[in-house]
Amino acid sequence: MFHNYTEEIAWLRSKLEQNPNSMLYARLADRYIQMDEIETAEQIVKDRIASQNGYSTPHLILAKCFIKANRFDEADQELKKAIQIEPNCLQARKLQCDIKERIGMDAEVRSGYEAILALDPLDAATKQFLDLVNSSQEETFAPLMEPEFGEETEAAVEPVSELTDAAEVIAEPEPEILETESVVEPEAD
């Protein structure tokens, strides 16, 4: 529909002039974030946050502004508000993991992604990320777990996984799909 953000921003602004309470402010602010106009995006959200009480969206958009500006503490506070409003908000949880990854809180990143998988066990990207983290962790500690020269291989210490709960959720067997034969009755003449 739009060839660039400038056209879309003009259209969104006109719609917001017609209906100032429209949720389109979130898309408008998001476009400004993508154009690196963080202060404009932040102001758009702050002007509407009071009227959007009870919605997680303004907190998510504000958190995106803060993340883009490397204001991680403020972003985390907004994400906590979004999760308080909507506990199963996967986007807020993923943004929290992104912040924790950027500041090097690896254990919190893993537990955050485990929580996401507990909410959405079919999230392939999160599962793939956790698999990668776990495989790199096992490689890091692999030399410590190898048996000493002359010891039996079975005596080696197995790596302890902190992901048993999330892994069990993922490892649940898929429901069996029963094939049924369709019987077509001949039509009576």
PDB file of N, CA, C and O in Angstrom, residues 47-119:
ATOM      1  N   ASP A  47       2.043  10.788  25.049  1.00  0.00           N
ATOM      2  CA  ASP A  47       0.828  11.607  24.940  1.00  0.00           C
ATOM      3  C   ASP A  47      -0.442  10.772  25.066  1.00  0.00           C
ATOM      4  O   ASP A  47      -1.496  11.299  25.405  1.00  0.00           O
ATOM      5  N   ARG A  48      -0.346   9.475  24.803  1.00  0.00           N
ATOM      6  CA  ARG A  48      -1.542   8.632  24.789  1.00  0.00           C
ATOM      7  C   ARG A  48      -1.557   7.569  25.879  1.00  0.00           C
ATOM      8  O   ARG A  48      -2.559   6.887  26.053  1.00  0.00           O
ATOM      9  N   ILE A  49      -0.487   7.416  26.612  1.00  0.00           N
ATOM     10  CA  ILE A  49      -0.391   6.300  27.557  1.00  0.00           C
ATOM     11  C   ILE A  49      -1.459   6.367  28.645  1.00  0.00           C
ATOM     12  O   ILE A  49      -1.997   5.337  29.046  1.00  0.00           O
ATOM     13  N   ALA A  50      -1.815   7.546  29.098  1.00  0.00           N
ATOM     14  CA  ALA A  50      -2.833   7.666  30.147  1.00  0.00           C
ATOM     15  C   ALA A  50      -4.197   7.204  29.645  1.00  0.00           C
ATOM     16  O   ALA A  50      -4.953   6.563  30.383  1.00  0.00           O
ATOM     17  N   SER A  51      -4.500   7.493  28.382  1.00  0.00           N
ATOM     18  CA  SER A  51      -5.806   7.091  27.841  1.00  0.00           C
ATOM     19  C   SER A  51      -5.826   5.612  27.442  1.00  0.00           C
ATOM     20  O   SER A  51      -6.875   5.069  27.140  1.00  0.00           O
ATOM     21  N   GLN A  52      -4.669   4.969  27.445  1.00  0.00           N
ATOM     22  CA  GLN A  52      -4.575   3.553  27.060  1.00  0.00           C
ATOM     23  C   GLN A  52      -4.358   2.664  28.283  1.00  0.00           C
ATOM     24  O   GLN A  52      -3.796   1.583  28.182  1.00  0.00           O
ATOM     25  N   ASN A  53      -4.812   3.115  29.445  1.00  0.00           N
ATOM     26  CA  ASN A  53      -4.661   2.353  30.677  1.00  0.00           C
ATOM     27  C   ASN A  53      -5.301   0.975  30.511  1.00  0.00           C
ATOM     28  O   ASN A  53      -6.403   0.854  30.020  1.00  0.00           O
ATOM     29  N   GLY A  54      -4.581  -0.038  30.914  1.00  0.00           N
ATOM     30  CA  GLY A  54      -5.119  -1.391  30.797  1.00  0.00           C
ATOM     31  C   GLY A  54      -4.680  -2.114  29.539  1.00  0.00           C
ATOM     32  O   GLY A  54      -5.050  -3.261  29.319  1.00  0.00           O
ATOM     33  N   TYR A  55      -3.895  -1.450  28.695  1.00  0.00           N
ATOM     34  CA  TYR A  55      -3.377  -2.067  27.476  1.00  0.00           C
ATOM     35  C   TYR A  55      -1.861  -2.196  27.583  1.00  0.00           C
ATOM     36  O   TYR A  55      -1.188  -1.303  28.085  1.00  0.00           O
ATOM     37  N   SER A  56      -1.333  -3.278  27.061  1.00  0.00           N
ATOM     38  CA  SER A  56       0.117  -3.483  27.090  1.00  0.00           C
ATOM     39  C   SER A  56       0.828  -2.761  25.946  1.00  0.00           C
ATOM     40  O   SER A  56       2.019  -2.479  26.040  1.00  0.00           O
ATOM     41  N   THR A  57       0.109  -2.442  24.883  1.00  0.00           N
ATOM     42  CA  THR A  57       0.722  -1.871  23.683  1.00  0.00           C
ATOM     43  C   THR A  57       1.567  -0.628  23.946  1.00  0.00           C
ATOM     44  O   THR A  57       2.702  -0.556  23.476  1.00  0.00           O
ATOM     45  N   PRO A  58       1.077   0.384  24.671  1.00  0.00           N
ATOM     46  CA  PRO A  58       1.930   1.571  24.851  1.00  0.00           C
ATOM     47  C   PRO A  58       3.228   1.247  25.589  1.00  0.00           C
ATOM     48  O   PRO A  58       4.277   1.821  25.287  1.00  0.00           O
ATOM     49  N   HIS A  59       3.181   0.308  26.498  1.00  0.00           N
ATOM     50  CA  HIS A  59       4.384  -0.066  27.234  1.00  0.00           C
ATOM     51  C   HIS A  59       5.368  -0.796  26.322  1.00  0.00           C
ATOM     52  O   HIS A  59       6.584  -0.587  26.418  1.00  0.00           O
ATOM     53  N   LEU A  60       4.851  -1.624  25.426  1.00  0.00           N
ATOM     54  CA  LEU A  60       5.723  -2.311  24.463  1.00  0.00           C
ATOM     55  C   LEU A  60       6.407  -1.317  23.541  1.00  0.00           C
ATOM     56  O   LEU A  60       7.613  -1.417  23.296  1.00  0.00           O
ATOM     57  N   ILE A  61       5.650  -0.364  23.017  1.00  0.00           N
ATOM     58  CA  ILE A  61       6.211   0.614  22.083  1.00  0.00           C
ATOM     59  C   ILE A  61       7.228   1.504  22.794  1.00  0.00           C
ATOM     60  O   ILE A  61       8.307   1.779  22.273  1.00  0.00           O
ATOM     61  N   LEU A  62       6.888   1.911  24.010  1.00  0.00           N
ATOM     62  CA  LEU A  62       7.824   2.728  24.789  1.00  0.00           C
ATOM     63  C   LEU A  62       9.105   1.931  25.076  1.00  0.00           C
ATOM     64  O   LEU A  62      10.220   2.475  24.986  1.00  0.00           O
ATOM     65  N   ALA A  63       8.953   0.665  25.391  1.00  0.00           N
ATOM     66  CA  ALA A  63      10.135  -0.185  25.620  1.00  0.00           C
ATOM     67  C   ALA A  63      10.994  -0.260  24.362  1.00  0.00           C
ATOM     68  O   ALA A  63      12.231  -0.200  24.448  1.00  0.00           O
ATOM     69  N   LYS A  64      10.367  -0.361  23.188  1.00  0.00           N
ATOM     70  CA  LYS A  64      11.133  -0.382  21.939  1.00  0.00           C
ATOM     71  C   LYS A  64      11.912   0.910  21.762  1.00  0.00           C
ATOM     72  O   LYS A  64      13.062   0.892  21.311  1.00  0.00           O
ATOM     73  N   CYS A  65      11.285   2.035  22.105  1.00  0.00           N
ATOM     74  CA  CYS A  65      11.987   3.326  22.044  1.00  0.00           C
ATOM     75  C   CYS A  65      13.222   3.293  22.933  1.00  0.00           C
ATOM     76  O   CYS A  65      14.319   3.676  22.517  1.00  0.00           O
ATOM     77  N   PHE A  66      13.039   2.838  24.167  1.00  0.00           N
ATOM     78  CA  PHE A  66      14.132   2.823  25.129  1.00  0.00           C
ATOM     79  C   PHE A  66      15.238   1.851  24.717  1.00  0.00           C
ATOM     80  O   PHE A  66      16.416   2.138  24.900  1.00  0.00           O
ATOM     81  N   ILE A  67      14.856   0.704  24.161  1.00  0.00           N
ATOM     82  CA  ILE A  67      15.867  -0.259  23.699  1.00  0.00           C
ATOM     83  C   ILE A  67      16.696   0.355  22.582  1.00  0.00           C
ATOM     84  O   ILE A  67      17.924   0.278  22.580  1.00  0.00           O
ATOM     85  N   LYS A  68      16.014   0.997  21.637  1.00  0.00           N
ATOM     86  CA  LYS A  68      16.718   1.611  20.505  1.00  0.00           C
ATOM     87  C   LYS A  68      17.680   2.693  20.989  1.00  0.00           C
ATOM     88  O   LYS A  68      18.736   2.899  20.406  1.00  0.00           O
ATOM     89  N   ALA A  69      17.325   3.365  22.088  1.00  0.00           N
ATOM     90  CA  ALA A  69      18.171   4.427  22.647  1.00  0.00           C
ATOM     91  C   ALA A  69      19.146   3.893  23.704  1.00  0.00           C
ATOM     92  O   ALA A  69      19.788   4.681  24.405  1.00  0.00           O
ATOM     93  N   ASN A  70      19.229   2.557  23.837  1.00  0.00           N
ATOM     94  CA  ASN A  70      20.102   1.914  24.820  1.00  0.00           C
ATOM     95  C   ASN A  70      19.778   2.326  26.255  1.00  0.00           C
ATOM     96  O   ASN A  70      20.667   2.382  27.109  1.00  0.00           O
ATOM     97  N   ARG A  71      18.527   2.578  26.524  1.00  0.00           N
ATOM     98  CA  ARG A  71      18.053   2.912  27.874  1.00  0.00           C
ATOM     99  C   ARG A  71      17.372   1.656  28.434  1.00  0.00           C
ATOM    100  O   ARG A  71      16.154   1.589  28.568  1.00  0.00           O
ATOM    101  N   PHE A  72      18.185   0.654  28.745  1.00  0.00           N
ATOM    102  CA  PHE A  72      17.686  -0.680  29.052  1.00  0.00           C
ATOM    103  C   PHE A  72      16.906  -0.761  30.358  1.00  0.00           C
ATOM    104  O   PHE A  72      15.935  -1.518  30.448  1.00  0.00           O
ATOM    105  N   ASP A  73      17.301  -0.005  31.371  1.00  0.00           N
ATOM    106  CA  ASP A  73      16.568  -0.041  32.639  1.00  0.00           C
ATOM    107  C   ASP A  73      15.139   0.464  32.448  1.00  0.00           C
ATOM    108  O   ASP A  73      14.189  -0.143  32.955  1.00  0.00           O
ATOM    109  N   GLU A  74      14.986   1.562  31.707  1.00  0.00           N
ATOM    110  CA  GLU A  74      13.652   2.104  31.450  1.00  0.00           C
ATOM    111  C   GLU A  74      12.836   1.141  30.592  1.00  0.00           C
ATOM    112  O   GLU A  74      11.638   0.956  30.815  1.00  0.00           O
ATOM    113  N   ALA A  75      13.496   0.530  29.615  1.00  0.00           N
ATOM    114  CA  ALA A  75      12.808  -0.439  28.752  1.00  0.00           C
ATOM    115  C   ALA A  75      12.298  -1.607  29.583  1.00  0.00           C
ATOM    116  O   ALA A  75      11.148  -2.043  29.424  1.00  0.00           O
ATOM    117  N   ASP A  76      13.153  -2.112  30.477  1.00  0.00           N
ATOM    118  CA  ASP A  76      12.760  -3.242  31.317  1.00  0.00           C
ATOM    119  C   ASP A  76      11.568  -2.881  32.201  1.00  0.00           C
ATOM    120  O   ASP A  76      10.660  -3.701  32.395  1.00  0.00           O
ATOM    121  N   GLN A  77      11.544  -1.665  32.728  1.00  0.00           N
ATOM    122  CA  GLN A  77      10.409  -1.233  33.556  1.00  0.00           C
ATOM    123  C   GLN A  77       9.104  -1.223  32.756  1.00  0.00           C
ATOM    124  O   GLN A  77       8.058  -1.654  33.248  1.00  0.00           O
ATOM    125  N   GLU A  78       9.178  -0.745  31.514  1.00  0.00           N
ATOM    126  CA  GLU A  78       7.977  -0.726  30.668  1.00  0.00           C
ATOM    127  C   GLU A  78       7.528  -2.146  30.317  1.00  0.00           C
ATOM    128  O   GLU A  78       6.333  -2.438  30.274  1.00  0.00           O
ATOM    129  N   LEU A  79       8.482  -3.032  30.091  1.00  0.00           N
ATOM    130  CA  LEU A  79       8.137  -4.420  29.766  1.00  0.00           C
ATOM    131  C   LEU A  79       7.502  -5.109  30.965  1.00  0.00           C
ATOM    132  O   LEU A  79       6.563  -5.900  30.805  1.00  0.00           O
ATOM    133  N   LYS A  80       7.984  -4.805  32.158  1.00  0.00           N
ATOM    134  CA  LYS A  80       7.369  -5.364  33.366  1.00  0.00           C
ATOM    135  C   LYS A  80       5.917  -4.897  33.484  1.00  0.00           C
ATOM    136  O   LYS A  80       5.038  -5.673  33.868  1.00  0.00           O
ATOM    137  N   LYS A  81       5.655  -3.641  33.145  1.00  0.00           N
ATOM    138  CA  LYS A  81       4.280  -3.124  33.171  1.00  0.00           C
ATOM    139  C   LYS A  81       3.419  -3.849  32.142  1.00  0.00           C
ATOM    140  O   LYS A  81       2.267  -4.204  32.418  1.00  0.00           O
ATOM    141  N   ALA A  82       3.970  -4.069  30.948  1.00  0.00           N
ATOM    142  CA  ALA A  82       3.226  -4.772  29.898  1.00  0.00           C
ATOM    143  C   ALA A  82       2.888  -6.192  30.342  1.00  0.00           C
ATOM    144  O   ALA A  82       1.762  -6.662  30.150  1.00  0.00           O
ATOM    145  N   ILE A  83       3.841  -6.865  30.966  1.00  0.00           N
ATOM    146  CA  ILE A  83       3.616  -8.243  31.424  1.00  0.00           C
ATOM    147  C   ILE A  83       2.643  -8.275  32.598  1.00  0.00           C
ATOM    148  O   ILE A  83       1.848  -9.204  32.721  1.00  0.00           O
ATOM    149  N   GLN A  84       2.676  -7.248  33.424  1.00  0.00           N
ATOM    150  CA  GLN A  84       1.718  -7.178  34.530  1.00  0.00           C
ATOM    151  C   GLN A  84       0.300  -7.063  33.974  1.00  0.00           C
ATOM    152  O   GLN A  84      -0.625  -7.685  34.487  1.00  0.00           O
ATOM    153  N   ILE A  85       0.138  -6.294  32.917  1.00  0.00           N
ATOM    154  CA  ILE A  85      -1.175  -6.128  32.285  1.00  0.00           C
ATOM    155  C   ILE A  85      -1.569  -7.390  31.521  1.00  0.00           C
ATOM    156  O   ILE A  85      -2.704  -7.837  31.584  1.00  0.00           O
ATOM    157  N   GLU A  86      -0.609  -7.949  30.805  1.00  0.00           N
ATOM    158  CA  GLU A  86      -0.862  -9.128  29.970  1.00  0.00           C
ATOM    159  C   GLU A  86       0.232 -10.164  30.232  1.00  0.00           C
ATOM    160  O   GLU A  86       1.252 -10.189  29.544  1.00  0.00           O
ATOM    161  N   PRO A  87       0.036 -11.031  31.227  1.00  0.00           N
ATOM    162  CA  PRO A  87       1.086 -11.972  31.633  1.00  0.00           C
ATOM    163  C   PRO A  87       1.605 -12.897  30.523  1.00  0.00           C
ATOM    164  O   PRO A  87       2.752 -13.323  30.581  1.00  0.00           O
ATOM    165  N   ASN A  88       0.802 -13.202  29.559  1.00  0.00           N
ATOM    166  CA  ASN A  88       1.226 -14.102  28.480  1.00  0.00           C
ATOM    167  C   ASN A  88       1.716 -13.356  27.242  1.00  0.00           C
ATOM    168  O   ASN A  88       1.754 -13.928  26.160  1.00  0.00           O
ATOM    169  N   CYS A  89       2.112 -12.111  27.408  1.00  0.00           N
ATOM    170  CA  CYS A  89       2.570 -11.297  26.282  1.00  0.00           C
ATOM    171  C   CYS A  89       3.965 -11.747  25.855  1.00  0.00           C
ATOM    172  O   CYS A  89       4.973 -11.378  26.458  1.00  0.00           O
ATOM    173  N   LEU A  90       4.003 -12.562  24.816  1.00  0.00           N
ATOM    174  CA  LEU A  90       5.272 -13.131  24.353  1.00  0.00           C
ATOM    175  C   LEU A  90       6.226 -12.068  23.835  1.00  0.00           C
ATOM    176  O   LEU A  90       7.437 -12.153  24.041  1.00  0.00           O
ATOM    177  N   GLN A  91       5.694 -11.052  23.166  1.00  0.00           N
ATOM    178  CA  GLN A  91       6.559 -10.007  22.622  1.00  0.00           C
ATOM    179  C   GLN A  91       7.311  -9.294  23.751  1.00  0.00           C
ATOM    180  O   GLN A  91       8.506  -9.034  23.641  1.00  0.00           O
ATOM    181  N   ALA A  92       6.623  -8.984  24.836  1.00  0.00           N
ATOM    182  CA  ALA A  92       7.274  -8.321  25.972  1.00  0.00           C
ATOM    183  C   ALA A  92       8.337  -9.228  26.578  1.00  0.00           C
ATOM    184  O   ALA A  92       9.446  -8.784  26.901  1.00  0.00           O
ATOM    185  N   ARG A  93       8.032 -10.498  26.692  1.00  0.00           N
ATOM    186  CA  ARG A  93       8.999 -11.439  27.258  1.00  0.00           C
ATOM    187  C   ARG A  93      10.223 -11.591  26.354  1.00  0.00           C
ATOM    188  O   ARG A  93      11.350 -11.681  26.826  1.00  0.00           O
ATOM    189  N   LYS A  94      10.010 -11.598  25.037  1.00  0.00           N
ATOM    190  CA  LYS A  94      11.138 -11.708  24.111  1.00  0.00           C
ATOM    191  C   LYS A  94      12.003 -10.451  24.154  1.00  0.00           C
ATOM    192  O   LYS A  94      13.233 -10.533  24.099  1.00  0.00           O
ATOM    193  N   LEU A  95      11.366  -9.293  24.282  1.00  0.00           N
ATOM    194  CA  LEU A  95      12.141  -8.058  24.397  1.00  0.00           C
ATOM    195  C   LEU A  95      12.946  -8.036  25.695  1.00  0.00           C
ATOM    196  O   LEU A  95      14.079  -7.559  25.714  1.00  0.00           O
ATOM    197  N   GLN A  96      12.374  -8.576  26.770  1.00  0.00           N
ATOM    198  CA  GLN A  96      13.133  -8.669  28.018  1.00  0.00           C
ATOM    199  C   GLN A  96      14.364  -9.547  27.830  1.00  0.00           C
ATOM    200  O   GLN A  96      15.451  -9.213  28.305  1.00  0.00           O
ATOM    201  N   CYS A  97      14.199 -10.660  27.141  1.00  0.00           N
ATOM    202  CA  CYS A  97      15.340 -11.547  26.869  1.00  0.00           C
ATOM    203  C   CYS A  97      16.386 -10.826  26.028  1.00  0.00           C
ATOM    204  O   CYS A  97      17.593 -10.972  26.261  1.00  0.00           O
ATOM    205  N   ASP A  98      15.929 -10.039  25.070  1.00  0.00           N
ATOM    206  CA  ASP A  98      16.849  -9.282  24.218  1.00  0.00           C
ATOM    207  C   ASP A  98      17.682  -8.319  25.057  1.00  0.00           C
ATOM    208  O   ASP A  98      18.899  -8.225  24.895  1.00  0.00           O
ATOM    209  N   ILE A  99      17.039  -7.634  25.974  1.00  0.00           N
ATOM    210  CA  ILE A  99      17.756  -6.703  26.857  1.00  0.00           C
ATOM    211  C   ILE A  99      18.784  -7.463  27.693  1.00  0.00           C
ATOM    212  O   ILE A  99      19.945  -7.072  27.774  1.00  0.00           O
ATOM    213  N   LYS A 100      18.350  -8.549  28.296  1.00  0.00           N
ATOM    214  CA  LYS A 100      19.243  -9.317  29.172  1.00  0.00           C
ATOM    215  C   LYS A 100      20.425  -9.887  28.384  1.00  0.00           C
ATOM    216  O   LYS A 100      21.544  -9.939  28.889  1.00  0.00           O
ATOM    217  N   GLU A 101      20.184 -10.273  27.143  1.00  0.00           N
ATOM    218  CA  GLU A 101      21.269 -10.765  26.300  1.00  0.00           C
ATOM    219  C   GLU A 101      22.267  -9.649  26.000  1.00  0.00           C
ATOM    220  O   GLU A 101      23.480  -9.849  26.055  1.00  0.00           O
ATOM    221  N   ARG A 102      21.755  -8.463  25.711  1.00  0.00           N
ATOM    222  CA  ARG A 102      22.628  -7.325  25.395  1.00  0.00           C
ATOM    223  C   ARG A 102      23.521  -6.930  26.560  1.00  0.00           C
ATOM    224  O   ARG A 102      24.633  -6.463  26.364  1.00  0.00           O
ATOM    225  N   ILE A 103      23.007  -7.088  27.776  1.00  0.00           N
ATOM    226  CA  ILE A 103      23.807  -6.672  28.935  1.00  0.00           C
ATOM    227  C   ILE A 103      24.524  -7.851  29.588  1.00  0.00           C
ATOM    228  O   ILE A 103      25.120  -7.702  30.641  1.00  0.00           O
ATOM    229  N   GLY A 104      24.467  -9.020  28.948  1.00  0.00           N
ATOM    230  CA  GLY A 104      25.257 -10.162  29.388  1.00  0.00           C
ATOM    231  C   GLY A 104      24.702 -10.965  30.540  1.00  0.00           C
ATOM    232  O   GLY A 104      25.452 -11.629  31.247  1.00  0.00           O
ATOM    233  N   MET A 105      23.404 -10.936  30.739  1.00  0.00           N
ATOM    234  CA  MET A 105      22.784 -11.720  31.813  1.00  0.00           C
ATOM    235  C   MET A 105      22.329 -13.066  31.242  1.00  0.00           C
ATOM    236  O   MET A 105      21.142 -13.342  31.123  1.00  0.00           O
ATOM    237  N   ASP A 106      23.298 -13.918  30.920  1.00  0.00           N
ATOM    238  CA  ASP A 106      23.030 -15.159  30.195  1.00  0.00           C
ATOM    239  C   ASP A 106      22.061 -16.102  30.901  1.00  0.00           C
ATOM    240  O   ASP A 106      21.191 -16.695  30.264  1.00  0.00           O
ATOM    241  N   ALA A 107      22.193 -16.267  32.207  1.00  0.00           N
ATOM    242  CA  ALA A 107      21.301 -17.171  32.942  1.00  0.00           C
ATOM    243  C   ALA A 107      19.862 -16.676  32.862  1.00  0.00           C
ATOM    244  O   ALA A 107      18.931 -17.471  32.685  1.00  0.00           O
ATOM    245  N   GLU A 108      19.677 -15.359  32.952  1.00  0.00           N
ATOM    246  CA  GLU A 108      18.334 -14.796  32.875  1.00  0.00           C
ATOM    247  C   GLU A 108      17.765 -14.919  31.460  1.00  0.00           C
ATOM    248  O   GLU A 108      16.568 -15.077  31.284  1.00  0.00           O
ATOM    249  N   VAL A 109      18.648 -14.850  30.466  1.00  0.00           N
ATOM    250  CA  VAL A 109      18.206 -15.021  29.076  1.00  0.00           C
ATOM    251  C   VAL A 109      17.640 -16.423  28.910  1.00  0.00           C
ATOM    252  O   VAL A 109      16.536 -16.609  28.385  1.00  0.00           O
ATOM    253  N   ARG A 110      18.377 -17.425  29.381  1.00  0.00           N
ATOM    254  CA  ARG A 110      17.923 -18.806  29.249  1.00  0.00           C
ATOM    255  C   ARG A 110      16.594 -19.008  29.974  1.00  0.00           C
ATOM    256  O   ARG A 110      15.663 -19.573  29.417  1.00  0.00           O
ATOM    257  N   SER A 111      16.499 -18.552  31.215  1.00  0.00           N
ATOM    258  CA  SER A 111      15.258 -18.762  31.968  1.00  0.00           C
ATOM    259  C   SER A 111      14.098 -17.995  31.326  1.00  0.00           C
ATOM    260  O   SER A 111      12.963 -18.466  31.340  1.00  0.00           O
ATOM    261  N   GLY A 112      14.400 -16.838  30.734  1.00  0.00           N
ATOM    262  CA  GLY A 112      13.353 -16.090  30.039  1.00  0.00           C
ATOM    263  C   GLY A 112      12.822 -16.844  28.832  1.00  0.00           C
ATOM    264  O   GLY A 112      11.609 -16.928  28.609  1.00  0.00           O
ATOM    265  N   TYR A 113      13.737 -17.430  28.058  1.00  0.00           N
ATOM    266  CA  TYR A 113      13.302 -18.207  26.895  1.00  0.00           C
ATOM    267  C   TYR A 113      12.603 -19.499  27.309  1.00  0.00           C
ATOM    268  O   TYR A 113      11.695 -19.972  26.633  1.00  0.00           O
ATOM    269  N   GLU A 114      13.005 -20.071  28.429  1.00  0.00           N
ATOM    270  CA  GLU A 114      12.307 -21.253  28.943  1.00  0.00           C
ATOM    271  C   GLU A 114      10.862 -20.892  29.293  1.00  0.00           C
ATOM    272  O   GLU A 114       9.939 -21.659  29.023  1.00  0.00           O
ATOM    273  N   ALA A 115      10.673 -19.717  29.892  1.00  0.00           N
ATOM    274  CA  ALA A 115       9.321 -19.258  30.237  1.00  0.00           C
ATOM    275  C   ALA A 115       8.495 -19.042  28.969  1.00  0.00           C
ATOM    276  O   ALA A 115       7.299 -19.360  28.940  1.00  0.00           O
ATOM    277  N   ILE A 116       9.129 -18.518  27.925  1.00  0.00           N
ATOM    278  CA  ILE A 116       8.423 -18.316  26.661  1.00  0.00           C
ATOM    279  C   ILE A 116       7.984 -19.661  26.095  1.00  0.00           C
ATOM    280  O   ILE A 116       6.840 -19.823  25.653  1.00  0.00           O
ATOM    281  N   LEU A 117       8.874 -20.651  26.123  1.00  0.00           N
ATOM    282  CA  LEU A 117       8.507 -21.980  25.620  1.00  0.00           C
ATOM    283  C   LEU A 117       7.416 -22.619  26.462  1.00  0.00           C
ATOM    284  O   LEU A 117       6.599 -23.374  25.938  1.00  0.00           O
ATOM    285  N   ALA A 118       7.401 -22.345  27.752  1.00  0.00           N
ATOM    286  CA  ALA A 118       6.333 -22.870  28.594  1.00  0.00           C
ATOM    287  C   ALA A 118       4.987 -22.291  28.166  1.00  0.00           C
ATOM    288  O   ALA A 118       3.965 -22.980  28.191  1.00  0.00           O
ATOM    289  N   LEU A 119       4.990 -21.027  27.731  1.00  0.00           N
ATOM    290  CA  LEU A 119       3.757 -20.397  27.263  1.00  0.00           C
ATOM    291  C   LEU A 119       3.406 -20.824  25.841  1.00  0.00           C
ATOM    292  O   LEU A 119       2.240 -20.966  25.498  1.00  0.00           O
TER     293      LEU A 119
END
